[in-house]
Coordinates of C-alpha atoms in Angstrom, one line a residue:
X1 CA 3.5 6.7 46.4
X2 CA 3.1 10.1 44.5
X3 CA 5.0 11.9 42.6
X4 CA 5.5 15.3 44.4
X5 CA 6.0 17.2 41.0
X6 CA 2.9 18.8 39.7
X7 CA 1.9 20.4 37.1
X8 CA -1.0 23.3 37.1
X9 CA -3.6 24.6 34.5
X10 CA -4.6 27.7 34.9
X11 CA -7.3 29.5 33.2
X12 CA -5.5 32.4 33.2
X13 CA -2.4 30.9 31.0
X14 CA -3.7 29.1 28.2
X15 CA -2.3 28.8 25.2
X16 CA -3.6 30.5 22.4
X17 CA -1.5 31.6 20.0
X18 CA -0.8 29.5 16.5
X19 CA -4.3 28.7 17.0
X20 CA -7.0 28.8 14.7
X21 CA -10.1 30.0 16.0
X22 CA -12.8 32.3 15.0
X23 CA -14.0 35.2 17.3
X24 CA -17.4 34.1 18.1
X25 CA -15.8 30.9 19.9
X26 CA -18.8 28.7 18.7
X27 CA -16.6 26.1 18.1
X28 CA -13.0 24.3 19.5
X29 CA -9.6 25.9 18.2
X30 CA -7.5 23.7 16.2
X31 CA -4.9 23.2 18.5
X32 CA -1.2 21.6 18.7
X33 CA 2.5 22.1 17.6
X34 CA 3.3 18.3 16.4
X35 CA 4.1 18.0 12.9
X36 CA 1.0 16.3 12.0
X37 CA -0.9 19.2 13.1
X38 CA 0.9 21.8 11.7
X39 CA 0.2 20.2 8.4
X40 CA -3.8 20.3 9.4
X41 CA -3.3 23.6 10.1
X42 CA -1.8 24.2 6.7
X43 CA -4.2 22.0 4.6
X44 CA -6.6 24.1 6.3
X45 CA -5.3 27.2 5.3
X46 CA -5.4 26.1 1.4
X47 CA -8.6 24.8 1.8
X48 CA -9.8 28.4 2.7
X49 CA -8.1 30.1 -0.3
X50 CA -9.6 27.5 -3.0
X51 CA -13.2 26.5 -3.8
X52 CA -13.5 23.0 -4.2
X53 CA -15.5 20.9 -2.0
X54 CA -14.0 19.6 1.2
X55 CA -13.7 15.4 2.0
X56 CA -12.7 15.4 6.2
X57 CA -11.9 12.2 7.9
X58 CA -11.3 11.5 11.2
X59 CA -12.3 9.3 13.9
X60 CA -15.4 9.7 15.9
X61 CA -15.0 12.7 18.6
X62 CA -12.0 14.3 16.4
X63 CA -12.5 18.1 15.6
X64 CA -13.5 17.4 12.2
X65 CA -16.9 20.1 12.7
X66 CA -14.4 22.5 13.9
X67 CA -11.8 21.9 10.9
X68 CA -14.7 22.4 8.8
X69 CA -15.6 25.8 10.8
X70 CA -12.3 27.2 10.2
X71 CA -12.1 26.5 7.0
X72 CA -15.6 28.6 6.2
X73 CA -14.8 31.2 8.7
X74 CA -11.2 31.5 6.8
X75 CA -11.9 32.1 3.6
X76 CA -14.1 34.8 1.6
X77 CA -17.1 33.4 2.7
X78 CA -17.0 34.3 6.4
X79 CA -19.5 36.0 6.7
X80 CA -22.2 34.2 5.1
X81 CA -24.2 30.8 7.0
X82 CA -22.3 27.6 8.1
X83 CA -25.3 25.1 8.2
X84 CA -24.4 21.4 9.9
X85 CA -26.6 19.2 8.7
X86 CA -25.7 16.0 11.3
X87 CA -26.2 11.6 10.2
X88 CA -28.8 11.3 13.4
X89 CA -31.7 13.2 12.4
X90 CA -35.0 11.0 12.7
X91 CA -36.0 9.6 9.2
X92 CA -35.2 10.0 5.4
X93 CA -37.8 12.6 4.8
X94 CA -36.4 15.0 7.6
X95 CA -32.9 14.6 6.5
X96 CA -34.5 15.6 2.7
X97 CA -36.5 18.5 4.0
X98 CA -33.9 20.1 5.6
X99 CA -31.2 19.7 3.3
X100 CA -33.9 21.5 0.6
X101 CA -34.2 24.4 3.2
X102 CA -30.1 24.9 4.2
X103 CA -29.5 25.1 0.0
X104 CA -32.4 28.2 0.1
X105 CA -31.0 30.2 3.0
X106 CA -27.4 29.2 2.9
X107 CA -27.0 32.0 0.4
X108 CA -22.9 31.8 -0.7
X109 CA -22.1 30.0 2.5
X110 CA -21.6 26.3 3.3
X111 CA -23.4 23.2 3.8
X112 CA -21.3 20.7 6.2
X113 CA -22.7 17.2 5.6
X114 CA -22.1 14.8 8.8
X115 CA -20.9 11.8 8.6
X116 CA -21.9 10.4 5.5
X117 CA -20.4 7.0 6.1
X118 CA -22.6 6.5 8.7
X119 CA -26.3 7.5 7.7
X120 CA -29.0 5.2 7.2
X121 CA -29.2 3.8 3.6
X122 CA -32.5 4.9 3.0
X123 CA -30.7 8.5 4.0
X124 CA -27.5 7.8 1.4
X125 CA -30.5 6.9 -1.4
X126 CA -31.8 10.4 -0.3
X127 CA -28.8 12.1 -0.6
X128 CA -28.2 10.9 -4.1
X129 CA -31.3 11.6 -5.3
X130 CA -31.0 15.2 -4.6
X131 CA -26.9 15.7 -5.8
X132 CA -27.6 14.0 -8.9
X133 CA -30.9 15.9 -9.7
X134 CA -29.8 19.0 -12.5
X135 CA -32.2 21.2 -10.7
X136 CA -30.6 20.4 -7.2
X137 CA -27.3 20.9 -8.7
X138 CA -28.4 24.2 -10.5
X139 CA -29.6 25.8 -7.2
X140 CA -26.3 24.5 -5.5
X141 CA -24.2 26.5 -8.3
X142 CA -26.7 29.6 -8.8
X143 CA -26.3 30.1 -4.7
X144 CA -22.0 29.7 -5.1
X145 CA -22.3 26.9 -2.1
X146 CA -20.0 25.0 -1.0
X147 CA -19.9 21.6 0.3
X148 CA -17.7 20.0 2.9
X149 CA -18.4 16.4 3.4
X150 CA -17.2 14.7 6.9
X151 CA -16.3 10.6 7.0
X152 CA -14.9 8.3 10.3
X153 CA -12.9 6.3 7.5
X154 CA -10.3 7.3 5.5
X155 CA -11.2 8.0 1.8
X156 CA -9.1 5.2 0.5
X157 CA -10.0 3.0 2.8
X158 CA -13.8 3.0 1.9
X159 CA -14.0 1.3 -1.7
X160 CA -17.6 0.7 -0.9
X161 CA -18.6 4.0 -0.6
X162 CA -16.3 5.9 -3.2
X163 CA -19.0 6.2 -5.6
X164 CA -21.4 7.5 -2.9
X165 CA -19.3 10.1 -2.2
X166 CA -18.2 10.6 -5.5
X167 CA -21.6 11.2 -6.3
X168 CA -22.2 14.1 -3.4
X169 CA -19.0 15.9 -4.1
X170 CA -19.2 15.6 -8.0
X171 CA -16.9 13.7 -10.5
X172 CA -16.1 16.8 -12.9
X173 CA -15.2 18.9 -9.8
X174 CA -11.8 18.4 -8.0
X175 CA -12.2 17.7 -4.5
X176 CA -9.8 18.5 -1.8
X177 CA -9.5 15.1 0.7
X178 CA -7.4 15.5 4.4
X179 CA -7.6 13.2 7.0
X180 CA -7.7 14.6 11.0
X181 CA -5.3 11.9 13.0
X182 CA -6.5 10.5 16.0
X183 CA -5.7 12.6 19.4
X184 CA -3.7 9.1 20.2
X185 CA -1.4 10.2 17.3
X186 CA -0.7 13.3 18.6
X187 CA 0.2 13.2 22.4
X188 CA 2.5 15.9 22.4
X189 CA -0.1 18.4 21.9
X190 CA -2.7 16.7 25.0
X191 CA -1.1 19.5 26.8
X192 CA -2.1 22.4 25.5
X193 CA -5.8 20.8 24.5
X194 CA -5.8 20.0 29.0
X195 CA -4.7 23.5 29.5
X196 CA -7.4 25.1 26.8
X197 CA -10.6 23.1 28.3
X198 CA -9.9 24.0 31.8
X199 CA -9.7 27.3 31.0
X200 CA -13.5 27.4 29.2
X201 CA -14.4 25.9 33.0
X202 CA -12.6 28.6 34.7
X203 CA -10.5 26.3 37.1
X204 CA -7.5 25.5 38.5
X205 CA -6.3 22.2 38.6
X206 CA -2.8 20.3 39.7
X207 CA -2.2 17.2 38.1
X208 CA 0.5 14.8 39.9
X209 CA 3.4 14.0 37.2
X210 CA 1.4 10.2 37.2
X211 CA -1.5 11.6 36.6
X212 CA -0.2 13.8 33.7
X213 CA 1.5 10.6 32.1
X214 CA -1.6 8.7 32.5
X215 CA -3.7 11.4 30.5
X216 CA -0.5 11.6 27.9
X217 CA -0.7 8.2 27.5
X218 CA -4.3 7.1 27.9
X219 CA -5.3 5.9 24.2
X220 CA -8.0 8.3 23.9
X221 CA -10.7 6.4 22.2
X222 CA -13.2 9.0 22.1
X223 CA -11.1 11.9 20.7
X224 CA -11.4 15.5 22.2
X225 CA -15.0 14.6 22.8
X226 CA -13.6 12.1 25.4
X227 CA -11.4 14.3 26.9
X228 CA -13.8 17.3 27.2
X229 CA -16.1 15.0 29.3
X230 CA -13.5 13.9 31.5
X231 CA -11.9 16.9 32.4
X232 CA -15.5 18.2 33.1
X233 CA -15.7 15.3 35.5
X234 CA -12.6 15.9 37.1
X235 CA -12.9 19.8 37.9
X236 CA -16.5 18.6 39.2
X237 CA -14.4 16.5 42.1
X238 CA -13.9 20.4 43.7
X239 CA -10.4 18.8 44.4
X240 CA -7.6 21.1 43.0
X241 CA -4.7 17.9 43.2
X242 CA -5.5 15.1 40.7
X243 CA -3.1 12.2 41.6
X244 CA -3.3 9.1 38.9
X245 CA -5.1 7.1 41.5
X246 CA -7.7 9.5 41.7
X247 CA -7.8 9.1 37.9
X248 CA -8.0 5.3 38.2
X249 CA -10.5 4.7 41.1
X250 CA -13.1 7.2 39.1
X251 CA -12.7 4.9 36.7
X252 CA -11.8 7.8 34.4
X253 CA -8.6 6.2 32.5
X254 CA -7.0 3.0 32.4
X255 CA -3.8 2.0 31.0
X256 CA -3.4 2.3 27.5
X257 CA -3.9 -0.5 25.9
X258 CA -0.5 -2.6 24.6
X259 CA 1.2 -1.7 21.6
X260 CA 1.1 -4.6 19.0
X261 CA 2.9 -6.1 16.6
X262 CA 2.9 -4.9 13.4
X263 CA 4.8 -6.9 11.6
X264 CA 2.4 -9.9 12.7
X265 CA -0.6 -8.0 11.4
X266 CA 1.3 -7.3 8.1
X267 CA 2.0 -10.8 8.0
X268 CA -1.3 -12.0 8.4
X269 CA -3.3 -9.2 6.0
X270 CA -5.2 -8.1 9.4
X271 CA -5.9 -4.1 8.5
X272 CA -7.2 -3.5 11.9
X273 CA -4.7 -2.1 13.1
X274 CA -4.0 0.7 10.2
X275 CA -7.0 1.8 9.2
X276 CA -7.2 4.9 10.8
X277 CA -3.8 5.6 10.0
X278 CA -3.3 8.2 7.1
X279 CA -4.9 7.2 3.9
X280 CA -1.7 7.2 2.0
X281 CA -0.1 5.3 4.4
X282 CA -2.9 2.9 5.2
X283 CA -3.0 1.8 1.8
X284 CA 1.2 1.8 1.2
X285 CA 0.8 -0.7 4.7
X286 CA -2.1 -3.1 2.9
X287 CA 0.5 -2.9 -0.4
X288 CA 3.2 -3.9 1.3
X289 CA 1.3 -6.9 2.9
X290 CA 0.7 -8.2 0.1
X291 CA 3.6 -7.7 -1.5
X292 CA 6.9 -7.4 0.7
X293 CA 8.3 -10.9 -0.8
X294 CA 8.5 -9.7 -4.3
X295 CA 11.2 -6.9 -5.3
X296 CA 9.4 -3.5 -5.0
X297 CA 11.0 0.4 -4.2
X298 CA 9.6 3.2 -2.2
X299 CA 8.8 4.9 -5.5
X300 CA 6.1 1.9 -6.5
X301 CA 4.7 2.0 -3.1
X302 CA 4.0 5.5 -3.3
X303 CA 2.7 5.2 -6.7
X304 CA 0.4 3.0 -5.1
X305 CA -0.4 5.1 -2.4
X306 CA -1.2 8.0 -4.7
X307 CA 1.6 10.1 -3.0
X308 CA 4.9 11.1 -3.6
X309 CA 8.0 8.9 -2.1
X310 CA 9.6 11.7 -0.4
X311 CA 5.8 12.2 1.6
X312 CA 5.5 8.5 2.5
X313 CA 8.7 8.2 4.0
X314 CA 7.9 11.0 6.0
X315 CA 4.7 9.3 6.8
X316 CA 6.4 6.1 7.9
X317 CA 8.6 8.2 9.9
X318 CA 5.8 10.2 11.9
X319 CA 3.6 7.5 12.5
X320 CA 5.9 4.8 13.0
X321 CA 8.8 5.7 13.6
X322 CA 10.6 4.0 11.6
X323 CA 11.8 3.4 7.6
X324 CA 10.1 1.6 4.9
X325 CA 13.0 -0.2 4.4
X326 CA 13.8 -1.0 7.9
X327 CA 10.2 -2.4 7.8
X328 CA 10.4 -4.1 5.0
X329 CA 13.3 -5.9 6.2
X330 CA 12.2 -6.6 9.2
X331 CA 8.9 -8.2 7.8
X332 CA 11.0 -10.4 5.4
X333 CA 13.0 -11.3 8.1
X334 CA 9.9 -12.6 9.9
X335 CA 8.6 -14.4 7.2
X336 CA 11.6 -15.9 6.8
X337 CA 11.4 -17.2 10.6
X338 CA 8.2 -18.6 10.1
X339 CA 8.6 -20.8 6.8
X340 CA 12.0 -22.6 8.9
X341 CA 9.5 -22.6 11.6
X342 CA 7.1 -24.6 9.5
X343 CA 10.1 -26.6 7.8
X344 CA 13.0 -26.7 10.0
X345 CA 14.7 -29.0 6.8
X346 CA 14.2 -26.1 4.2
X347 CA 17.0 -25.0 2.5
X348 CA 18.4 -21.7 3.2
X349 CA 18.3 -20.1 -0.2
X350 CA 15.2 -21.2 -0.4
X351 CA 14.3 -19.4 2.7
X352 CA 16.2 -16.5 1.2
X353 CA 14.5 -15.9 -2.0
X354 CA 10.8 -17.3 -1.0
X355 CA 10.9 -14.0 1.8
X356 CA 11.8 -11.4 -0.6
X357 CA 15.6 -11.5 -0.7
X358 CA 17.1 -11.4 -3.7
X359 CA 20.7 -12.0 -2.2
X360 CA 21.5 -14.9 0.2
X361 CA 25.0 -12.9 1.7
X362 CA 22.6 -9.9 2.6
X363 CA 19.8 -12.1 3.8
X364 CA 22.4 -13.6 6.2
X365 CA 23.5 -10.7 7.7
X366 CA 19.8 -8.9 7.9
X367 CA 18.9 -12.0 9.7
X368 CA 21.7 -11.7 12.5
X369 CA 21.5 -8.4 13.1
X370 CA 17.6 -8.8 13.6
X371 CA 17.7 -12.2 15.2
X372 CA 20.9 -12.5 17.0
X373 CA 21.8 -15.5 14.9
X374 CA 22.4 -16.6 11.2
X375 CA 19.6 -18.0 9.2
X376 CA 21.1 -22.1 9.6
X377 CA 21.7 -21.6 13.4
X378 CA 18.0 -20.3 13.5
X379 CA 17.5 -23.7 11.7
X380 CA 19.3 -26.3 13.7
X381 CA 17.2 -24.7 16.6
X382 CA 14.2 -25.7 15.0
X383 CA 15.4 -28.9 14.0
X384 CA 16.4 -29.5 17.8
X385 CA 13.2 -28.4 19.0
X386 CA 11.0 -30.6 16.7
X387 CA 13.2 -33.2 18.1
X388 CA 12.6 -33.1 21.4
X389 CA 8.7 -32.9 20.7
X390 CA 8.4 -36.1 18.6
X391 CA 10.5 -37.9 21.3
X392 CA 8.4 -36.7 24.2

């Protein structure tokens, strides 16, 4: 049955204000009211007003080309070249040729290297050669140019490649590292991104309120690349009413996928699933893996992070909604489960102090409220259990 509530996008009422966009609409407007995006939005408006090089990460299909866009077409060098030098071109040499011609007619604008994660080794030993040539880095200085360097990955989360990108950006030379979240992270602006790409196609369309959810909550794997595509797709149906089985039988979305559990990740060091988070909180996450059974503070964690405490707890608020405390509890709380799991005769203190708790009365109660029952009830379950299995 459908839902008779629709919703409409209409070219003629986009959204564009609190955008940033430059006039010649070459490339996609950083859009969205979310927190996270407003801090883009400001990160992007200090990276205009300084001179350092740029590190963006992002996953593939996120506007990273277009944050890098804005940023040029922002600051004092507007009106000098913005030169994209992209990861696919077809061998070493090319990728060397060209990068010699953008540094001679880039004059004072910017050179926007793509991807440098993913380019061919024989492309990285390229690349190096050039950056850490005096000549190359002469001509680079003489021409005021500036570099902005695209990843997939998170800085922090790329140890193997640190010194290859240290190398491209420059050790003596501060560089200025955000990361661009995932348009999963983000749903609350899907909206006005829906609203802006159907009005570049100049169509109406009416979305069913299941066929809006299903775009809301569709995992978007792809990015805004994905979403582009799809919405081409569906204004090429010349159907104005999109119901969420029309979504589904075009095979255009599916469910999104099921949300995991963290905890059981945390518990078993798999960084899968945080990865792409924010680097500060990607690396406060593989920290705390590693470490929730000993006595540690927000303040180390962040120091570990390489942010401040006061940002990570915002960080662990945004993205997952919830505390680090309440996490940490909740993971020793879960270890604890699984070591009377493993030995239902343990004792409980021992439960208590091997899982991070460094009192047994406040271990107790953390474990009822998060269980539904104390730690030795928890126990003699076990115990009953194990039981029943060695007599059958």
């Amino acid at each position: 049955m459908i839902n008779k509530t629709h919703h409409l996008y209409d070219s003629s009422t986009s959204r564009t204000s609190e955008t940033f966009n430059h006039d010649n609409g070459f490339f996609y407007p950083i859009l969205g009211d979310s927190n996270l995006m407003k801090r883009i939005k400001q990160q992007i408006r200090f990276a205009s007003e300084v001179d350092f090089p740029v590190f963006i990460s992002g996953d593939q299909g996120c506007e990273k080309k277009d944050v890098a866009c804005n940023i040029h077409y922002h600051s004092a060098r507007s009106r000098e070249p913005f030169i994209c030098i992209p990861a696919n071109l077809h061998n070493a040499q090319t990728y060397r040729d060209y990068l010699h011609h953008c540094i001679d007619h880039v004059g004072k604008g910017s050179i926007y290297l793509e991807e440098v994660d993913k380019l061919d080794p024989s492309f990285k030993d390229e690349l190096i050669f050039l950056l850490t040539q005096d000549s190359f880095q002469e001509a680079l200085r003489k021409n005021k140019i500036r570099l902005i360097v695209s990843c997939t990955e998170p800085f922090y989360n790329l140890p193997s490649e640190q010194q290859f990108i240290a190398k491209i950006l420059g050790s003596s030379v501060p560089q200025f590292n955000f990361h661009l979240p995932p348009l999963r992270e983000r749903k609350q602006d899907i909206e006005q991104h829906v609203q802006y790409i159907l009005s570049r196609f100049e169509r109406q369309v009416l979305f069913s309120d299941d066929a809006q959810e299903q775009l809301t909550e569709y995992e978007w794997p792809g990015n805004i690349s994905q979403l582009q595509n799809i919405l081409l797709l569906i204004t090429s149906l010349d159907q104005t009413e999109i119901t969420a089985d029309d979504l589904v039988r075009l095979g255009l979305c599916q469910k999104a996928t099921p949300k995991v559990d963290l905890i059981e990740h945390l518990l078993s060091h798999d960084q899968t699933l945080w990865t792409n988070l924010h680097p500060a909180l990607s690396k406060a996450l593989l920290f705390l893996s590693e470490h929730f059974h000993e006595e540690i503070s927000l303040s180390q964690i962040a120091a570990a992070s390489y942010t401040s405490a006061s940002h990570l707890s915002y960080l662990f608020r945004e993205h997952l909604g919830t505390s680090f405390k309440t996490m940490l509890c909740q993971l020793r709380i879960r270890e604890a489960q699984r070591l009377i799991m493993t030995n239902p005769l343990i004792k409980i203190t021992d439960v208590c102090m091997s899982a991070g708790f460094g009192d047994l009365s406040h271990f107790e109660k953390m474990f009822k409220r998060y269980t539904g029952c104390t730690p030795r009830e928890y126990r003699q379950e076990q115990r009953r259990e194990n039981e029943y299995v060695i007599a059958h």
